[in-house]
Short mmCIF file of C-alpha atoms in Angstrom, two decimals:
data_model
loop_
_atom_site.label_atom_id
_atom_site.label_comp_id
_atom_site.label_asym_id
_atom_site.label_seq_id
_atom_site.Cartn_x
_atom_site.Cartn_y
_atom_site.Cartn_z
CA UNK A 13 9.28 -0.78 14.42
CA UNK A 14 11.10 2.46 15.28
CA UNK A 15 13.15 2.27 12.06
CA UNK A 16 9.98 1.63 10.05
CA UNK A 17 8.28 4.65 11.66
CA UNK A 18 11.25 6.83 10.67
CA UNK A 19 11.01 5.56 7.07
CA UNK A 20 7.30 6.43 7.03
CA UNK A 21 8.17 9.90 8.33
CA UNK A 22 10.70 10.41 5.52
CA UNK A 23 8.12 9.26 2.98
CA UNK A 24 5.56 11.62 4.48
CA UNK A 25 8.01 14.51 4.25
CA UNK A 26 8.43 13.77 0.54
CA UNK A 27 4.68 13.62 0.05
CA UNK A 28 3.32 16.62 1.94
CA UNK A 29 5.25 19.83 2.31
CA UNK A 30 4.18 22.56 4.70
CA UNK A 31 1.26 24.67 3.57
CA UNK A 32 1.98 28.38 3.17
CA UNK A 33 0.15 30.41 5.81
CA UNK A 34 -2.11 33.22 4.74
CA UNK A 35 -2.51 32.27 1.07
CA UNK A 36 -5.80 32.34 -0.82
CA UNK A 37 -6.52 29.55 -3.30
CA UNK A 38 -9.68 29.01 -5.33
CA UNK A 39 -10.27 26.10 -7.74
CA UNK A 40 -13.20 24.46 -9.53
CA UNK A 41 -14.35 21.45 -7.56
CA UNK A 42 -14.63 19.54 -10.86
CA UNK A 43 -10.84 19.83 -11.17
CA UNK A 44 -10.46 18.26 -7.72
CA UNK A 45 -12.65 15.34 -8.80
CA UNK A 46 -10.64 14.85 -12.00
CA UNK A 47 -7.49 14.56 -9.90
CA UNK A 48 -8.98 12.16 -7.34
CA UNK A 49 -10.11 9.91 -10.19
CA UNK A 50 -6.55 9.85 -11.56
CA UNK A 51 -5.19 9.23 -8.05
CA UNK A 52 -7.51 6.25 -7.61
CA UNK A 53 -6.70 4.78 -11.05
CA UNK A 54 -2.95 5.00 -10.41
CA UNK A 55 -3.26 3.34 -7.01
CA UNK A 56 -5.41 0.55 -8.46
CA UNK A 57 -2.24 -0.54 -10.30
CA UNK A 58 0.25 0.25 -7.52
CA UNK A 59 -1.52 -1.05 -4.41
CA UNK A 60 -1.61 -4.79 -5.28
CA UNK A 61 2.12 -4.51 -6.00
CA UNK A 62 2.81 -2.97 -2.58
CA UNK A 63 0.54 -5.54 -0.93
CA UNK A 64 2.76 -8.33 -2.31
CA UNK A 65 5.54 -7.32 0.11
CA UNK A 66 6.18 -10.08 2.64
CA UNK A 67 6.23 -13.87 2.35
CA UNK A 68 8.74 -13.62 -0.51
CA UNK A 69 10.84 -16.47 0.91
CA UNK A 70 13.74 -17.79 -1.10
CA UNK A 71 12.62 -21.44 -0.87
CA UNK A 72 9.90 -22.13 -3.41
CA UNK A 73 8.77 -24.90 -1.05
CA UNK A 74 9.94 -25.29 2.56
CA UNK A 75 8.99 -28.97 2.99
CA UNK A 76 6.31 -30.72 5.00
CA UNK A 77 5.38 -30.51 8.64
CA UNK A 78 5.47 -34.31 8.96
CA UNK A 79 9.12 -34.47 7.82
CA UNK A 80 11.94 -35.01 10.32
CA UNK A 81 12.68 -32.36 11.37
CA UNK A 82 9.31 -30.67 10.75
CA UNK A 83 9.49 -27.72 8.37
CA UNK A 84 8.27 -24.29 9.44
CA UNK A 85 9.60 -20.77 9.88
CA UNK A 86 8.90 -17.37 11.46
CA UNK A 87 10.46 -14.02 10.69
CA UNK A 88 10.27 -10.34 9.90
CA UNK A 89 10.60 -8.50 6.59
CA UNK A 90 10.50 -4.89 5.47
CA UNK A 91 10.85 -3.01 2.23
CA UNK A 92 9.26 -0.57 -0.15
CA UNK A 93 7.72 -0.26 -3.58
CA UNK A 94 7.31 2.85 -5.70
CA UNK A 95 4.03 4.41 -6.81
CA UNK A 96 3.12 7.10 -9.34
CA UNK A 97 2.32 10.33 -7.47
CA UNK A 98 1.60 12.62 -10.42
CA UNK A 99 -2.18 12.80 -9.83
CA UNK A 100 -1.65 12.88 -6.06
CA UNK A 101 0.67 15.89 -6.40
CA UNK A 102 -1.92 17.77 -8.46
CA UNK A 103 -4.75 16.88 -6.06
CA UNK A 104 -2.75 17.93 -2.98
CA UNK A 105 -1.86 21.20 -4.70
CA UNK A 106 -5.53 22.13 -4.93
CA UNK A 107 -5.60 22.13 -1.12
CA UNK A 108 -2.46 24.27 -0.94
CA UNK A 109 -0.14 21.37 -0.14
CA UNK A 110 3.18 21.04 -1.93
CA UNK A 111 5.64 18.21 -2.48
CA UNK A 112 9.05 19.70 -1.72
CA UNK A 113 10.98 17.15 -3.80
CA UNK A 114 9.86 16.83 -7.41
CA UNK A 115 9.76 13.11 -8.15
CA UNK A 116 7.47 10.98 -10.28
CA UNK A 117 7.73 7.90 -8.07
CA UNK A 118 7.12 7.91 -4.32
CA UNK A 119 8.57 5.14 -2.10
CA UNK A 120 5.78 3.38 -0.21
CA UNK A 121 7.19 1.39 2.72
CA UNK A 122 5.80 -1.83 4.15
CA UNK A 123 6.70 -4.41 6.77
CA UNK A 124 5.35 -7.76 7.93
CA UNK A 125 5.73 -10.26 10.72
CA UNK A 126 5.37 -13.58 8.91
CA UNK A 127 5.31 -17.30 9.32
CA UNK A 128 5.14 -20.35 7.09
CA UNK A 129 4.36 -23.96 7.93
CA UNK A 130 4.75 -27.07 5.80
CA UNK A 131 1.72 -29.12 4.85
CA UNK A 132 1.04 -32.82 5.22
CA UNK A 133 0.19 -35.69 2.85
CA UNK A 134 0.33 -33.37 -0.20
CA UNK A 135 3.47 -31.26 -0.89
CA UNK A 136 2.25 -27.79 0.05
CA UNK A 137 3.00 -25.04 2.55
CA UNK A 138 0.97 -22.17 4.01
CA UNK A 139 2.14 -18.67 4.90
CA UNK A 140 0.62 -15.78 6.88
CA UNK A 141 1.81 -12.18 7.24
CA UNK A 142 0.74 -9.12 9.23
CA UNK A 143 2.10 -5.58 9.45
CA UNK A 144 0.25 -2.89 11.41
CA UNK A 145 1.38 0.64 12.23
CA UNK A 146 -1.17 2.40 14.49
CA UNK A 147 -1.75 6.12 13.85
CA UNK A 148 1.61 7.84 14.40
CA UNK A 149 1.93 11.62 14.89
CA UNK A 150 5.14 12.73 13.19
CA UNK A 151 4.39 16.35 14.08
CA UNK A 152 1.56 18.37 15.57
CA UNK A 153 -0.24 18.48 12.25
CA UNK A 154 0.70 15.24 10.53
CA UNK A 155 -0.39 11.60 11.01
CA UNK A 156 0.17 8.30 9.17
CA UNK A 157 -1.16 4.78 9.68
CA UNK A 158 -0.79 1.52 7.78
CA UNK A 159 -2.16 -2.05 7.77
CA UNK A 160 -1.05 -5.03 5.66
CA UNK A 161 -2.31 -8.57 6.24
CA UNK A 162 -2.34 -11.57 3.96
CA UNK A 163 -1.60 -15.21 3.36
CA UNK A 164 -0.86 -17.74 0.67
CA UNK A 165 -0.74 -21.45 -0.06
CA UNK A 166 1.88 -22.96 -2.38
CA UNK A 167 1.95 -26.38 -4.03
CA UNK A 168 5.27 -27.96 -5.01
CA UNK A 169 5.52 -29.19 -8.60
CA UNK A 170 9.18 -30.16 -8.06
CA UNK A 171 10.76 -30.57 -4.63
CA UNK A 172 14.36 -31.74 -5.17
CA UNK A 173 16.65 -32.83 -3.67
CA UNK A 174 18.71 -32.74 -6.89
CA UNK A 175 16.21 -30.86 -9.01
CA UNK A 176 15.27 -27.28 -8.10
CA UNK A 177 12.14 -26.53 -6.10
CA UNK A 178 9.27 -25.29 -8.27
CA UNK A 179 5.92 -24.21 -6.83
CA UNK A 180 2.71 -22.45 -7.79
CA UNK A 181 0.61 -20.58 -5.27
CA UNK A 182 -2.38 -18.40 -4.61
CA UNK A 183 -2.74 -15.73 -1.95
CA UNK A 184 -5.00 -12.98 -0.67
CA UNK A 185 -3.74 -9.62 0.64
CA UNK A 186 -5.40 -6.62 2.30
CA UNK A 187 -3.68 -3.22 2.44
CA UNK A 188 -4.90 0.06 3.95
CA UNK A 189 -3.15 3.38 4.54
CA UNK A 190 -3.93 6.98 5.51
CA UNK A 191 -2.04 10.26 5.41
CA UNK A 192 -3.51 13.32 7.12
CA UNK A 193 -2.37 16.86 7.79
CA UNK A 194 -3.79 20.16 9.04
CA UNK A 195 -3.47 23.40 7.07
CA UNK A 196 -3.19 26.46 9.28
CA UNK A 197 -4.02 30.01 8.22
CA UNK A 198 -5.17 28.99 4.72
CA UNK A 199 -7.93 30.41 2.55
CA UNK A 200 -8.85 27.44 0.34
CA UNK A 201 -12.16 27.43 -1.52
CA UNK A 202 -13.83 25.51 -4.35
CA UNK A 203 -16.31 26.77 -6.94
CA UNK A 204 -19.20 24.98 -8.62
CA UNK A 205 -22.27 26.20 -10.53
CA UNK A 206 -21.64 29.83 -9.62
CA UNK A 207 -21.30 28.99 -5.92
CA UNK A 208 -18.35 28.97 -3.55
CA UNK A 209 -17.47 26.50 -0.76
CA UNK A 210 -14.75 27.91 1.52
CA UNK A 211 -12.63 25.94 4.01
CA UNK A 212 -11.23 27.27 7.28
CA UNK A 213 -8.05 25.64 8.73
CA UNK A 214 -8.99 22.29 7.18
CA UNK A 215 -7.68 18.87 8.16
CA UNK A 216 -6.98 16.98 4.93
CA UNK A 217 -6.72 13.21 4.76
CA UNK A 218 -5.73 10.94 1.86
CA UNK A 219 -6.60 7.25 2.10
CA UNK A 220 -6.16 4.09 0.05
CA UNK A 221 -7.29 0.49 0.41
CA UNK A 222 -7.08 -2.69 -1.64
CA UNK A 223 -7.96 -6.36 -1.44
CA UNK A 224 -5.92 -8.31 -3.97
CA UNK A 225 -5.89 -11.87 -5.25
CA UNK A 226 -2.35 -13.00 -6.07
CA UNK A 227 -1.28 -15.96 -8.20
CA UNK A 228 2.43 -16.75 -8.44
CA UNK A 229 5.01 -19.29 -9.56
CA UNK A 230 8.53 -19.63 -8.18
CA UNK A 231 11.73 -21.61 -8.73
CA UNK A 232 14.66 -21.91 -6.31
CA UNK A 233 17.76 -24.00 -5.82
CA UNK A 234 19.94 -24.25 -2.70
CA UNK A 235 23.65 -24.03 -3.44
CA UNK A 236 25.62 -24.57 -0.23
CA UNK A 237 24.76 -21.53 1.94
CA UNK A 238 23.04 -19.54 -0.85
CA UNK A 239 19.57 -20.02 -2.33
CA UNK A 240 18.86 -17.96 -5.48
CA UNK A 241 15.24 -17.71 -6.57
CA UNK A 242 13.03 -16.21 -9.27
CA UNK A 243 9.27 -15.84 -9.54
CA UNK A 244 6.38 -14.39 -11.52
CA UNK A 245 3.18 -13.03 -10.00
CA UNK A 246 -0.18 -11.84 -11.32
CA UNK A 247 -2.46 -9.81 -9.04
CA UNK A 248 -5.95 -8.39 -9.34
CA UNK A 249 -6.92 -5.74 -6.81
CA UNK A 250 -10.26 -4.32 -5.75
CA UNK A 251 -9.15 -0.86 -4.64
CA UNK A 252 -10.44 2.51 -3.53
CA UNK A 253 -8.69 5.79 -2.81
CA UNK A 254 -9.58 9.41 -2.18
CA UNK A 255 -9.63 12.29 0.27
CA UNK A 256 -11.51 13.58 3.30
CA UNK A 257 -11.80 17.18 4.49
CA UNK A 258 -12.79 18.23 8.01
CA UNK A 259 -13.41 21.96 8.32
CA UNK A 260 -15.83 24.73 9.16
CA UNK A 261 -17.48 25.30 5.79
CA UNK A 262 -18.88 28.50 4.32
CA UNK A 263 -21.31 28.26 1.41
CA UNK A 264 -21.46 31.58 -0.49
CA UNK A 265 -20.36 33.28 2.74
CA UNK A 266 -22.94 31.56 5.00
CA UNK A 267 -22.68 28.46 7.18
CA UNK A 268 -23.44 24.95 5.94
CA UNK A 269 -26.32 23.53 7.95
CA UNK A 270 -29.32 21.25 7.76
CA UNK A 271 -31.39 23.77 5.82
CA UNK A 272 -29.03 24.06 2.83
CA UNK A 273 -27.11 20.76 3.03
CA UNK A 274 -29.25 18.97 0.41
CA UNK A 275 -29.11 21.98 -1.91
CA UNK A 276 -25.30 21.99 -1.80
CA UNK A 277 -25.09 18.21 -2.17
CA UNK A 278 -27.24 18.34 -5.30
CA UNK A 279 -25.06 21.10 -6.72
CA UNK A 280 -21.67 19.41 -6.21
CA UNK A 281 -22.78 15.95 -7.39
CA UNK A 282 -22.96 12.40 -6.07
CA UNK A 283 -19.20 11.72 -6.20
CA UNK A 284 -18.73 13.93 -3.13
CA UNK A 285 -20.24 13.14 0.27
CA UNK A 286 -21.03 16.35 2.14
CA UNK A 287 -21.70 16.92 5.85
CA UNK A 288 -21.81 20.03 8.01
CA UNK A 289 -18.28 19.18 9.21
CA UNK A 290 -16.65 18.65 5.81
CA UNK A 291 -16.73 16.53 2.66
CA UNK A 292 -15.05 13.49 1.14
CA UNK A 293 -14.71 11.52 -2.07
CA UNK A 294 -13.58 7.91 -2.27
CA UNK A 295 -13.36 6.41 -5.77
CA UNK A 296 -13.35 2.66 -6.45
CA UNK A 297 -11.19 1.11 -9.17
CA UNK A 298 -10.01 -2.39 -10.04
CA UNK A 299 -6.55 -3.03 -11.39
CA UNK A 300 -4.11 -5.71 -12.49
CA UNK A 301 -0.47 -6.18 -11.62
CA UNK A 302 2.09 -8.39 -13.36
CA UNK A 303 5.43 -8.61 -11.59
CA UNK A 304 8.72 -10.45 -11.55
CA UNK A 305 10.50 -10.98 -8.24
CA UNK A 306 13.68 -12.69 -7.21
CA UNK A 307 16.90 -12.54 -5.28
CA UNK A 308 18.80 -14.78 -2.94
CA UNK A 309 19.08 -15.80 0.67
CA UNK A 310 22.07 -16.56 2.86
CA UNK A 311 21.43 -19.72 4.87
CA UNK A 312 23.21 -19.65 8.23
CA UNK A 313 22.21 -22.87 9.99
CA UNK A 314 18.58 -22.18 10.97
CA UNK A 315 18.70 -18.46 10.09
CA UNK A 316 17.81 -17.13 6.63
CA UNK A 317 18.67 -13.64 5.37
CA UNK A 318 16.51 -12.83 2.33
CA UNK A 319 17.13 -10.11 -0.27
CA UNK A 320 14.32 -9.61 -2.80
CA UNK A 321 13.91 -7.31 -5.82
CA UNK A 322 10.55 -6.68 -7.54
CA UNK A 323 9.40 -5.08 -10.80
CA UNK A 324 5.83 -4.42 -11.96
CA UNK A 325 5.58 -4.60 -15.76
CA UNK A 326 2.25 -2.79 -16.14
CA UNK A 327 3.29 0.53 -14.57
CA UNK A 328 7.11 0.21 -14.34
CA UNK A 329 7.10 0.49 -10.54
CA UNK A 330 9.78 -1.38 -8.64
CA UNK A 331 10.69 -2.33 -5.10
CA UNK A 332 12.77 -4.43 -2.79
CA UNK A 333 12.72 -6.02 0.64
CA UNK A 334 14.95 -7.60 3.25
CA UNK A 335 13.86 -10.39 5.56
CA UNK A 336 15.32 -12.35 8.43
CA UNK A 337 13.77 -15.54 9.77
CA UNK A 338 14.23 -18.72 11.74
CA UNK A 339 13.51 -21.72 9.49
CA UNK A 340 13.72 -25.49 9.83
#
């Protein structure tokens, strides 16, 4: 867990640089909404891919619970996938945040505690995974949290012992993440319809969430202490992503309050939710993912060491993971 937290901190450092104190930045709020729409569309393709981390076991089918010995396993895996941060970089820049390293792809880490148990009567197995990182403060002004849970069921079309194992499966994954930071000494404001909405020392949060349905096929073959494997997966995700701002707001130099809240809300549009304490915009998008995954495991008695590589054809993102587990 400590290593994973450090990896999240490194990722966060790549994502959000320190805001420059004392600057003054003014942008049309329509430009902010254009960028959040692009951010949401990009994540609709990337999030189901990241949510597929975990449960990528080398064995296409682990056997049945009623076998002797019974077949089951428990373990831990961690890894990362990339995501396109072009729209995110532009959106963050409108709040005065900078990405210190210019890259097109950001590494998005993930980890899971996972288990799989063989079925009975029919040749199937069932897997569950869970990875939760509570809100972690990496500095006084920066916080990150992460949740990944999911499961799958696989049915063996071939199950050896001479022939390779071949299975097809279906799974459901849920992924949620948040990045937040405070901007000190900034003079950020947004314009719309001849009006100005100014922020004072705002706390900016970026969030993403997806629920994805995953269908996959896999082939594997044990060769002494090594099991190579290869698979294809198709995912459809129901996703949403956006930003939140908490700040003392000034509307044309005056405070935002109950008397002018509706007037401002009508002026900025329905895509933005406004309160006296700030505003937010969360955009929903659906997206597909089509990936190939594969690798090999080293089988040391009842211990498996898994190495997996992944590639998403639809947006050219890639990733990898390492897992260790006890398996019978």
